[in-house]
């Protein structure tokens, strides 16, 4: 069943827009943040700073690997659920391999920009601890998810409480 996108190539899997163009990029962004949390050279690099482009490229590569694993790897939809197997070959398509890492890393860059230019300013203006915790969760949902996966509080950021 992992051969589906190669045997009968097609772009769309017919899934809803919210799943394919919002949910998948959010997953790709979460994969990218997980990579970032585990790359010592990524520590302290913020949106727009020197080395940020390299960080995005590495993050995209890791998001692409994890996305491919989810689609056709040994512990994937194809191997565990038999997605892409006849007669439902259209359940797996190239958009899953492309959109998740590319738009996902763009999503991560957007969250990083919001974190640097909006979230930090809002956190300084909000007096309550609950309000300060809610702001990064709302503006950086995929980083918050990656934090949860790593066993951290979702609102934590490197260098900030």
mmCIF file of C-alpha atoms in Angstrom:
data_model
loop_
_atom_site.group_PDB
_atom_site.id
_atom_site.type_symbol
_atom_site.label_atom_id
_atom_site.label_comp_id
_atom_site.label_asym_id
_atom_site.label_seq_id
_atom_site.Cartn_x
_atom_site.Cartn_y
_atom_site.Cartn_z
ATOM 1 C CA UNK A 1 0.000 0.000 0.000
ATOM 2 C CA UNK A 2 2.989 2.363 0.352
ATOM 3 C CA UNK A 3 3.395 2.260 -3.448
ATOM 4 C CA UNK A 4 0.145 4.177 -4.031
ATOM 5 C CA UNK A 5 1.604 7.643 -4.775
ATOM 6 C CA UNK A 6 4.227 6.080 -7.035
ATOM 7 C CA UNK A 7 2.023 3.582 -8.904
ATOM 8 C CA UNK A 8 -0.882 5.967 -9.524
ATOM 9 C CA UNK A 9 0.580 9.446 -8.899
ATOM 10 C CA UNK A 10 -1.873 12.202 -8.094
ATOM 11 C CA UNK A 11 -1.660 15.469 -6.136
ATOM 12 C CA UNK A 12 -4.791 15.466 -3.993
ATOM 13 C CA UNK A 13 -6.064 12.781 -1.662
ATOM 14 C CA UNK A 14 -9.534 14.301 -1.727
ATOM 15 C CA UNK A 15 -9.423 15.253 1.944
ATOM 16 C CA UNK A 16 -10.961 18.418 3.354
ATOM 17 C CA UNK A 17 -9.105 21.732 2.966
ATOM 18 C CA UNK A 18 -8.774 22.129 6.747
ATOM 19 C CA UNK A 19 -7.049 18.760 7.035
ATOM 20 C CA UNK A 20 -4.735 19.055 4.032
ATOM 21 C CA UNK A 21 -3.800 22.733 4.174
ATOM 22 C CA UNK A 22 -4.127 23.574 7.890
ATOM 23 C CA UNK A 23 -3.808 20.317 9.858
ATOM 24 C CA UNK A 24 -0.947 18.818 7.848
ATOM 25 C CA UNK A 25 1.127 22.046 7.973
ATOM 26 C CA UNK A 26 0.513 22.242 11.719
ATOM 27 C CA UNK A 27 1.855 18.696 11.982
ATOM 28 C CA UNK A 28 4.859 19.644 9.860
ATOM 29 C CA UNK A 29 5.503 22.662 12.072
ATOM 30 C CA UNK A 30 5.309 20.473 15.179
ATOM 31 C CA UNK A 31 7.827 18.043 13.624
ATOM 32 C CA UNK A 32 10.091 21.022 12.867
ATOM 33 C CA UNK A 33 9.866 22.319 16.437
ATOM 34 C CA UNK A 34 10.651 18.862 17.824
ATOM 35 C CA UNK A 35 13.768 18.781 15.665
ATOM 36 C CA UNK A 36 14.646 22.290 16.827
ATOM 37 C CA UNK A 37 14.286 21.341 20.500
ATOM 38 C CA UNK A 38 16.834 18.574 19.991
ATOM 39 C CA UNK A 39 19.389 20.513 17.921
ATOM 40 C CA UNK A 40 21.905 22.241 20.222
ATOM 41 C CA UNK A 41 22.957 24.576 17.381
ATOM 42 C CA UNK A 42 19.376 25.929 17.201
ATOM 43 C CA UNK A 43 19.317 27.212 20.765
ATOM 44 C CA UNK A 44 18.627 30.918 21.012
ATOM 45 C CA UNK A 45 18.181 31.552 17.271
ATOM 46 C CA UNK A 46 15.144 33.769 16.755
ATOM 47 C CA UNK A 47 13.226 34.753 13.642
ATOM 48 C CA UNK A 48 15.358 36.914 11.350
ATOM 49 C CA UNK A 49 18.646 36.356 13.147
ATOM 50 C CA UNK A 50 21.825 34.971 11.611
ATOM 51 C CA UNK A 51 21.515 31.224 11.093
ATOM 52 C CA UNK A 52 17.707 31.248 11.012
ATOM 53 C CA UNK A 53 17.580 30.275 7.318
ATOM 54 C CA UNK A 54 19.832 27.279 7.966
ATOM 55 C CA UNK A 55 17.632 26.307 10.898
ATOM 56 C CA UNK A 56 14.557 26.426 8.634
ATOM 57 C CA UNK A 57 16.258 24.261 6.005
ATOM 58 C CA UNK A 58 17.271 21.628 8.578
ATOM 59 C CA UNK A 59 13.820 21.743 10.161
ATOM 60 C CA UNK A 60 12.174 21.253 6.767
ATOM 61 C CA UNK A 61 14.354 18.229 6.084
ATOM 62 C CA UNK A 62 13.366 16.644 9.382
ATOM 63 C CA UNK A 63 9.687 17.488 8.863
ATOM 64 C CA UNK A 64 9.894 15.877 5.407
ATOM 65 C CA UNK A 65 11.425 12.704 6.859
ATOM 66 C CA UNK A 66 8.800 12.425 9.580
ATOM 67 C CA UNK A 67 6.003 13.201 7.150
ATOM 68 C CA UNK A 68 7.244 10.455 4.816
ATOM 69 C CA UNK A 69 7.519 8.063 7.773
ATOM 70 C CA UNK A 70 3.917 8.849 8.717
ATOM 71 C CA UNK A 71 2.749 8.204 5.152
ATOM 72 C CA UNK A 72 4.842 5.206 4.000
ATOM 73 C CA UNK A 73 7.323 4.272 6.737
ATOM 74 C CA UNK A 74 7.416 1.143 8.888
ATOM 75 C CA UNK A 75 5.031 2.707 11.460
ATOM 76 C CA UNK A 76 2.790 4.580 9.040
ATOM 77 C CA UNK A 77 -0.723 4.890 7.706
ATOM 78 C CA UNK A 78 0.330 2.619 4.837
ATOM 79 C CA UNK A 79 1.777 -0.139 7.022
ATOM 80 C CA UNK A 80 -0.647 -0.029 9.948
ATOM 81 C CA UNK A 81 -3.912 1.053 8.341
ATOM 82 C CA UNK A 82 -3.314 -0.069 4.747
ATOM 83 C CA UNK A 83 -4.092 3.414 3.387
ATOM 84 C CA UNK A 84 -3.472 3.601 -0.321
ATOM 85 C CA UNK A 85 -4.381 -0.038 -0.903
ATOM 86 C CA UNK A 86 -6.948 -0.777 -3.635
ATOM 87 C CA UNK A 87 -9.732 0.219 -3.990
ATOM 88 C CA UNK A 88 -8.939 3.381 -1.944
ATOM 89 C CA UNK A 89 -5.598 4.336 -3.494
ATOM 90 C CA UNK A 90 -6.654 7.975 -3.561
ATOM 91 C CA UNK A 91 -6.254 8.210 0.229
ATOM 92 C CA UNK A 92 -2.533 8.833 -0.229
ATOM 93 C CA UNK A 93 -1.228 11.563 -2.520
ATOM 94 C CA UNK A 94 1.781 13.755 -3.164
ATOM 95 C CA UNK A 95 0.273 16.733 -1.377
ATOM 96 C CA UNK A 96 0.870 14.872 1.893
ATOM 97 C CA UNK A 97 4.600 14.619 1.147
ATOM 98 C CA UNK A 98 4.952 18.231 -0.039
ATOM 99 C CA UNK A 99 2.529 20.400 1.940
ATOM 100 C CA UNK A 100 3.334 19.026 5.399
ATOM 101 C CA UNK A 101 7.034 19.963 5.451
ATOM 102 C CA UNK A 102 7.015 23.076 3.233
ATOM 103 C CA UNK A 103 3.934 24.862 4.517
ATOM 104 C CA UNK A 104 4.703 23.438 7.967
ATOM 105 C CA UNK A 105 8.061 25.198 8.120
ATOM 106 C CA UNK A 106 6.446 28.381 6.816
ATOM 107 C CA UNK A 107 3.924 27.988 9.653
ATOM 108 C CA UNK A 108 6.816 27.622 12.114
ATOM 109 C CA UNK A 109 8.449 30.784 10.754
ATOM 110 C CA UNK A 110 5.134 32.609 11.186
ATOM 111 C CA UNK A 111 4.864 31.450 14.784
ATOM 112 C CA UNK A 112 8.482 32.472 15.388
ATOM 113 C CA UNK A 113 7.780 35.949 13.985
ATOM 114 C CA UNK A 114 4.698 36.262 16.188
ATOM 115 C CA UNK A 115 6.704 35.078 19.187
ATOM 116 C CA UNK A 116 9.475 37.582 18.625
ATOM 117 C CA UNK A 117 7.397 40.644 17.713
ATOM 118 C CA UNK A 118 3.993 40.115 19.375
ATOM 119 C CA UNK A 119 4.039 37.482 22.121
ATOM 120 C CA UNK A 120 7.013 38.914 24.023
ATOM 121 C CA UNK A 121 5.407 42.372 24.080
ATOM 122 C CA UNK A 122 2.049 41.012 25.225
ATOM 123 C CA UNK A 123 3.669 38.921 27.961
ATOM 124 C CA UNK A 124 5.314 42.067 29.383
ATOM 125 C CA UNK A 125 1.954 43.874 29.476
ATOM 126 C CA UNK A 126 -0.103 41.095 31.087
ATOM 127 C CA UNK A 127 0.033 40.922 34.861
ATOM 128 C CA UNK A 128 -1.535 37.556 35.576
ATOM 129 C CA UNK A 129 0.534 34.362 35.300
ATOM 130 C CA UNK A 130 -2.389 32.571 33.620
ATOM 131 C CA UNK A 131 -2.642 35.322 30.996
ATOM 132 C CA UNK A 132 1.105 35.206 30.348
ATOM 133 C CA UNK A 133 0.852 31.427 29.908
ATOM 134 C CA UNK A 134 -2.149 31.639 27.574
ATOM 135 C CA UNK A 135 -0.592 34.094 25.106
ATOM 136 C CA UNK A 136 2.183 31.782 23.786
ATOM 137 C CA UNK A 137 -0.225 28.842 23.608
ATOM 138 C CA UNK A 138 -2.683 30.852 21.504
ATOM 139 C CA UNK A 139 -0.093 32.444 19.215
ATOM 140 C CA UNK A 140 2.286 29.461 18.987
ATOM 141 C CA UNK A 141 0.096 26.337 19.016
ATOM 142 C CA UNK A 142 2.522 24.010 17.225
ATOM 143 C CA UNK A 143 5.481 25.016 19.416
ATOM 144 C CA UNK A 144 3.200 24.414 22.405
ATOM 145 C CA UNK A 145 2.377 20.931 21.073
ATOM 146 C CA UNK A 146 6.072 20.168 20.581
ATOM 147 C CA UNK A 147 6.675 21.283 24.168
ATOM 148 C CA UNK A 148 4.002 18.882 25.402
ATOM 149 C CA UNK A 149 5.579 16.034 23.416
ATOM 150 C CA UNK A 150 8.904 16.883 25.083
ATOM 151 C CA UNK A 151 7.312 16.805 28.548
ATOM 152 C CA UNK A 152 7.520 20.592 28.997
ATOM 153 C CA UNK A 153 4.877 23.142 29.862
ATOM 154 C CA UNK A 154 3.273 24.310 26.596
ATOM 155 C CA UNK A 155 3.977 27.998 27.297
ATOM 156 C CA UNK A 156 7.693 27.545 28.021
ATOM 157 C CA UNK A 157 10.229 29.210 25.747
ATOM 158 C CA UNK A 158 13.977 29.037 25.913
ATOM 159 C CA UNK A 159 15.255 31.871 28.081
ATOM 160 C CA UNK A 160 11.787 32.722 29.456
ATOM 161 C CA UNK A 161 9.847 31.327 32.412
#
